[in-house]
Amino acid sequence: MTLLKKLRLWQAVLIAVAFSFVVSYTAFNLQTRVTEIAPDAQSGIVIMYSLILNTVLWLVLSFAAFYFLQGLAQKYWFKSFVSGALSLLFIGYAGYMSVSAMQLSNALIAAADPSTPSQRLASLADAKLGYGYELDNRLAANPSTPVDTLRALYQRENQIGTDIKLARNANTPNSILIELSKRKDTNQRNAIIRALEANPKVINGELRFDAAMTLQVK
């Protein structure tokens, strides 16, 4: 308390601003890490949104932390209590957003890693972590993803990226690969056929294309 009594205005401002900057900058780095793991067309939006959000956090937390320090120094207990509670609220929010971002980053890494246990991959298919279809795409491409999970991914509509990954995955059931080869939409079909041609089952002759470029069991 003796140190707080001697705390000058500029020192309180400096401490509050520096502390708030560390909190907001750390949160920004953690929240934007996902754009490095999974570059996407929306990455710029994610970075800009996080930048704006954490700039606002820096400002409001700086004010709250400053009034907290000032309240302690001047023994204005109510002032310090309110500003301290607000500071904790802002820090808690930053922590929550950062933890959520870390969970998403770890999930994306695990979904693409063939050494990830199948139980973990299956659980990721049901995770509600956001970031578009990237998690589904990575699971669909992973050769270690359980067959039941691949079937569940195939049932998700309007995810052409996921279907293309399934078409290339050697672990995808033959029935799904055959159904994919029957896709009618020209743009989707061309992309899927190219992916199917790279599937090990097609390369090694387990499945083959007929004259209509529809897969058949050899």
PDB file of C-alpha atoms in Angstrom, residues 31 49 53 57 88-98:
ATOM      1  CA  GLN A  31      -7.021 -15.516 -31.901  1.00  0.00           C
ATOM      2  CA  TYR A  49     -12.082  -8.327 -36.665  1.00  0.00           C
ATOM      3  CA  LEU A  53     -11.841  -6.166 -31.008  1.00  0.00           C
ATOM      4  CA  LEU A  57     -10.168  -4.197 -25.349  1.00  0.00           C
ATOM      5  CA  LEU A  88     -11.463  -8.806 -14.353  1.00  0.00           C
ATOM      6  CA  LEU A  89     -14.492  -8.962 -16.636  1.00  0.00           C
ATOM      7  CA  PHE A  90     -12.499  -7.693 -19.614  1.00  0.00           C
ATOM      8  CA  ILE A  91      -9.588 -10.013 -18.835  1.00  0.00           C
ATOM      9  CA  GLY A  92     -11.987 -12.930 -18.478  1.00  0.00           C
ATOM     10  CA  TYR A  93     -13.545 -12.146 -21.842  1.00  0.00           C
ATOM     11  CA  ALA A  94     -10.122 -11.965 -23.483  1.00  0.00           C
ATOM     12  CA  GLY A  95      -9.204 -15.254 -21.850  1.00  0.00           C
ATOM     13  CA  TYR A  96     -12.393 -16.931 -23.025  1.00  0.00           C
ATOM     14  CA  MET A  97     -11.882 -15.774 -26.613  1.00  0.00           C
ATOM     15  CA  SER A  98      -8.245 -16.852 -26.519  1.00  0.00           C
TER      16      SER A  98
END
